[in-house]
PDB file of C-alpha atoms in Angstrom:
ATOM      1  CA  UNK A   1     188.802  56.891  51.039  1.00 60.00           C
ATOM      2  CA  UNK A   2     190.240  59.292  53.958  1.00 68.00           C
ATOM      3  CA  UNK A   3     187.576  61.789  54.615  1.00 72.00           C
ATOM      4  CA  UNK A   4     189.362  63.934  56.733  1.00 74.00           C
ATOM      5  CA  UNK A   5     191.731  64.485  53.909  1.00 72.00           C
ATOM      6  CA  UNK A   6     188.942  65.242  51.530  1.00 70.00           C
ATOM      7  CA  UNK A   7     187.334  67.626  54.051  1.00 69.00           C
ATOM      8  CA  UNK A   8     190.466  69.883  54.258  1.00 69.00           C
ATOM      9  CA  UNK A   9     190.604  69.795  50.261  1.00 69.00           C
ATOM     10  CA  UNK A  10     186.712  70.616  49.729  1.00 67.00           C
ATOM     11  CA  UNK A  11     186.773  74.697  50.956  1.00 66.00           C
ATOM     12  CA  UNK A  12     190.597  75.096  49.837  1.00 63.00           C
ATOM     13  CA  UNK A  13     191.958  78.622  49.067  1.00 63.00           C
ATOM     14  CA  UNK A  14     193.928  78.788  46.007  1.00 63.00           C
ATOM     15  CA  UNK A  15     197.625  79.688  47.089  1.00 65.00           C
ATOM     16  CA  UNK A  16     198.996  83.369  46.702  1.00 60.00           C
ATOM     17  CA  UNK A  17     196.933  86.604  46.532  1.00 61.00           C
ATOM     18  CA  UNK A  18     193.677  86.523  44.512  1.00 68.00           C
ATOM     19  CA  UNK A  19     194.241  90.897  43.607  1.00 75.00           C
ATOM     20  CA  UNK A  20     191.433  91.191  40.839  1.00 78.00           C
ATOM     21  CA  UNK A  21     188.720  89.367  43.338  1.00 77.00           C
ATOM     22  CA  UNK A  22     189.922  92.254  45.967  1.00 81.00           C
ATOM     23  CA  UNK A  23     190.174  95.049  43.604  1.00 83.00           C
ATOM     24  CA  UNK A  24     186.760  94.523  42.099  1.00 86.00           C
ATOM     25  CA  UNK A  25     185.483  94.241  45.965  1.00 88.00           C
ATOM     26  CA  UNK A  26     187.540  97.492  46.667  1.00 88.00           C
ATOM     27  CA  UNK A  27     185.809  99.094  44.002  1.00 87.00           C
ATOM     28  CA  UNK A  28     182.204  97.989  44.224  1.00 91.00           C
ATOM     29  CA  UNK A  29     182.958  98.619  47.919  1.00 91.00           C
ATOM     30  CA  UNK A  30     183.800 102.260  47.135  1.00 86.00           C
ATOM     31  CA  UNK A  31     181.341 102.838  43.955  1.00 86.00           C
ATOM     32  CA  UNK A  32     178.089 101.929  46.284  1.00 91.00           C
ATOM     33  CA  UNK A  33     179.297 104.416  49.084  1.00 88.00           C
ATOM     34  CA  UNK A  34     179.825 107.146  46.593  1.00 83.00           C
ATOM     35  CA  UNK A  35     176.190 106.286  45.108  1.00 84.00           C
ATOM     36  CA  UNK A  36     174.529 106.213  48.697  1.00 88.00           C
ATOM     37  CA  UNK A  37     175.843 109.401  49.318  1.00 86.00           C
ATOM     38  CA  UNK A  38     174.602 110.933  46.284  1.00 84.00           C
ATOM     39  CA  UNK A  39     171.175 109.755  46.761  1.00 85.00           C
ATOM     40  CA  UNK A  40     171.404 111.514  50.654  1.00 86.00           C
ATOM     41  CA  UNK A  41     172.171 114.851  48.886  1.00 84.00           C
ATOM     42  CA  UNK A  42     169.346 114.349  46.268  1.00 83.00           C
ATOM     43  CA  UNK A  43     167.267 113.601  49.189  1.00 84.00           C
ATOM     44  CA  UNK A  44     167.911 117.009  50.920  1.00 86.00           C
ATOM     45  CA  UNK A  45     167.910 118.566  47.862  1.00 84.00           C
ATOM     46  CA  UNK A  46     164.377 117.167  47.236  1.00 84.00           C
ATOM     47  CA  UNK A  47     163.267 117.922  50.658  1.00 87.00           C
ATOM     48  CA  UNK A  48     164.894 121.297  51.133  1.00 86.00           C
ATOM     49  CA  UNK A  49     162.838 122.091  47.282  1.00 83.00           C
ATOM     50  CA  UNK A  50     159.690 120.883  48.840  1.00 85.00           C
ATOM     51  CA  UNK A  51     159.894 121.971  52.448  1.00 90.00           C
ATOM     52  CA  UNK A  52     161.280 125.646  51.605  1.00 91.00           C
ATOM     53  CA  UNK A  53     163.841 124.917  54.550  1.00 91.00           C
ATOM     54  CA  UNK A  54     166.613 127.464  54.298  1.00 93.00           C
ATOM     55  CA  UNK A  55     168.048 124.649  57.270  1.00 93.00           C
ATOM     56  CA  UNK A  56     168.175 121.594  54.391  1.00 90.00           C
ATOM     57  CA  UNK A  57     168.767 123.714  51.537  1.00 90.00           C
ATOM     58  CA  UNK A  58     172.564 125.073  52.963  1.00 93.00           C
ATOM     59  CA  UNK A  59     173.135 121.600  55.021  1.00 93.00           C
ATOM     60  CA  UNK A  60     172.440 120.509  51.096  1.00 88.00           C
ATOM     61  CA  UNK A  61     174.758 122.667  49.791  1.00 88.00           C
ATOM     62  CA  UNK A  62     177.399 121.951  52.287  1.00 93.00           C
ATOM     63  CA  UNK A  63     176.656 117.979  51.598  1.00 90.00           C
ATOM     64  CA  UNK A  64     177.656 119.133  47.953  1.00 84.00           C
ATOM     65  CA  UNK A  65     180.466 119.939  48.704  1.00 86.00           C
ATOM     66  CA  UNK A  66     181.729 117.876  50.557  1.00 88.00           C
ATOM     67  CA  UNK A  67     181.107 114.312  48.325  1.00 83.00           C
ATOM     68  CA  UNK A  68     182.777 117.299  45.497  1.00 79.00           C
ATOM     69  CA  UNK A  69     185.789 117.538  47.485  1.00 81.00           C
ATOM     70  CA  UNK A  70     185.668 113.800  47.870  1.00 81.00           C
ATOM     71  CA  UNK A  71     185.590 112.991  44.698  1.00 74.00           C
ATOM     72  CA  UNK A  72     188.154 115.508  43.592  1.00 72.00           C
ATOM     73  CA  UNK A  73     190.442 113.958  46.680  1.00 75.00           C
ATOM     74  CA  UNK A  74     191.333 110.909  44.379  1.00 71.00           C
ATOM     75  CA  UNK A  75     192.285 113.534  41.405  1.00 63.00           C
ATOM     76  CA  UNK A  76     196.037 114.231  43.767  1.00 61.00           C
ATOM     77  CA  UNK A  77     196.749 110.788  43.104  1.00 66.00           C
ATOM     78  CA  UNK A  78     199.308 110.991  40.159  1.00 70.00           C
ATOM     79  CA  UNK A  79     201.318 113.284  38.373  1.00 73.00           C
ATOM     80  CA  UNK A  80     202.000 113.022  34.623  1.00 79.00           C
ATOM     81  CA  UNK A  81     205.571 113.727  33.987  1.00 84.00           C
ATOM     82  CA  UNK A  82     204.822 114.407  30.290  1.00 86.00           C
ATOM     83  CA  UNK A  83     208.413 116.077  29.673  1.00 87.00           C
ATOM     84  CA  UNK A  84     211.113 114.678  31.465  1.00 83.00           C
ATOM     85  CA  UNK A  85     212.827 113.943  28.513  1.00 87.00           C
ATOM     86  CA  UNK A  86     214.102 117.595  28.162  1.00 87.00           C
ATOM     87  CA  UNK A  87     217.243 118.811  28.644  1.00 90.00           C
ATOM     88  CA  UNK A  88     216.214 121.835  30.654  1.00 92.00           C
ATOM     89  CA  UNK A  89     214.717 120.346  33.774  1.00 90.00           C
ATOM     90  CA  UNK A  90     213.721 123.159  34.852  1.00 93.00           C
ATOM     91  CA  UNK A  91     211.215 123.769  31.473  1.00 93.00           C
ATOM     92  CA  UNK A  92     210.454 120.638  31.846  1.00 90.00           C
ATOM     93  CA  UNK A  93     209.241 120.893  35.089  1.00 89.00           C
ATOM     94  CA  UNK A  94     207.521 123.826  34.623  1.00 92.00           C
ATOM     95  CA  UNK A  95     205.315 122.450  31.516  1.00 92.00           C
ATOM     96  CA  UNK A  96     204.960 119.864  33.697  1.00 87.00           C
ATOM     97  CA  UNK A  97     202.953 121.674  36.314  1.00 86.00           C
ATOM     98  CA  UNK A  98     200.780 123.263  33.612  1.00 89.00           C
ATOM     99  CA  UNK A  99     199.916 120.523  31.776  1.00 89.00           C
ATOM    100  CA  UNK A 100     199.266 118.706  35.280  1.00 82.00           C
ATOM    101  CA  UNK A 101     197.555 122.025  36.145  1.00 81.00           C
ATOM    102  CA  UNK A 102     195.201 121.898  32.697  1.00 87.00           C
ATOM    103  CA  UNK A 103     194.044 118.443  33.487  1.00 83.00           C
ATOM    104  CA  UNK A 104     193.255 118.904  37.456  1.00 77.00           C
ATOM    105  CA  UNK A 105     191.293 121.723  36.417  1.00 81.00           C
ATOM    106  CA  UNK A 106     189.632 119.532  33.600  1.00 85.00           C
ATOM    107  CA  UNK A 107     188.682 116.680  35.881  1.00 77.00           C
ATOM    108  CA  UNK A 108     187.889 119.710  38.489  1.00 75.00           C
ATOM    109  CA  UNK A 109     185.062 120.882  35.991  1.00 81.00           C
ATOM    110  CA  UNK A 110     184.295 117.547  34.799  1.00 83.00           C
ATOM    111  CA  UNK A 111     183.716 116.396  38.571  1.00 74.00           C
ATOM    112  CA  UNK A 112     181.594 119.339  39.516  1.00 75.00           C
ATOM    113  CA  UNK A 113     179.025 118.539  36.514  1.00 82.00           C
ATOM    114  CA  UNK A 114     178.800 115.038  37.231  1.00 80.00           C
ATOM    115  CA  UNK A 115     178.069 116.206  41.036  1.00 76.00           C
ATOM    116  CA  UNK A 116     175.456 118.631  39.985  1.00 78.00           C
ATOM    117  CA  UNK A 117     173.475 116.455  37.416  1.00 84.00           C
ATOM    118  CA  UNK A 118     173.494 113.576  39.797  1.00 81.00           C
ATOM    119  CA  UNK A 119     172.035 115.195  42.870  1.00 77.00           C
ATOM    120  CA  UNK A 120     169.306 117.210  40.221  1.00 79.00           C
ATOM    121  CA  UNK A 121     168.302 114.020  38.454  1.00 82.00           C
ATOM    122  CA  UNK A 122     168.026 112.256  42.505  1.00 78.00           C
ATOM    123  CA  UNK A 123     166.297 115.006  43.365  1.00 73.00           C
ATOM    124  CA  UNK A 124     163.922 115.022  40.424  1.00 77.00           C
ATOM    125  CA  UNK A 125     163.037 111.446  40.309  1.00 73.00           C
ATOM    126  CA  UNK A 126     161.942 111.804  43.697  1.00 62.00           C
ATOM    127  CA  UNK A 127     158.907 113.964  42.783  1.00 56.00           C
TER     128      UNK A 127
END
């Protein structure tokens, strides 16, 4: 038996890219950032509620939105081109923009809820 040969086999990388292993890392990667920072603007929420700083309760505020905007940055990432089968591109693109403009705003208000309930639940579970 050639143990060299076996030694090179033993820790072998599969061949080609392994995407779903580095997506999953991407996103676990990502999710546990976006958690940490939620739990930092509970914390100042919690602190600036006990402390009565006017200091932690704005550098709150500004943390808020800030991770908001953050989360809303990944929103710009598509555009649903929901009728581009019309004849008049111009309607078309104009429906377009609303409809695109409907949803942004949905995921805008959906975004800012989630944000809010998150930091008050940190914040409360703190106590």
């Amino acid at each position: 038996m050639d143990f060299t040969n076996y030694q090179k086999q033993l820790f072998a990388q599969p061949e080609g890219e392994i995407t779903v292993a580095t997506t999953v890392r991407n996103f676990a990667g990502w999710f546990f950032d976006l958690l940490r920072n939620f739990v930092l603007v509970g914390g100042l929420k919690y602190f600036a509620v006990k402390s009565g700083s006017d200091v932690l309760f704005y550098l709150h505020e500004f943390a808020l939105i800030v991770i908001f905007l953050y989360c809303l940055s990944y929103v710009d990432q598509w555009y649903v081109n929901l009728f581009g089968f019309m004849e008049n591109r111009k309607l078309g693109y104009w429906l377009d923009i609303g409809f695109n403009g409907v949803v942004a705003i949905a995921i805008f208000l959906i975004i800012h809820r989630g944000a809010s309930i998150i930091v008050a639940e940190i914040s409360r579970a703190q106590c």
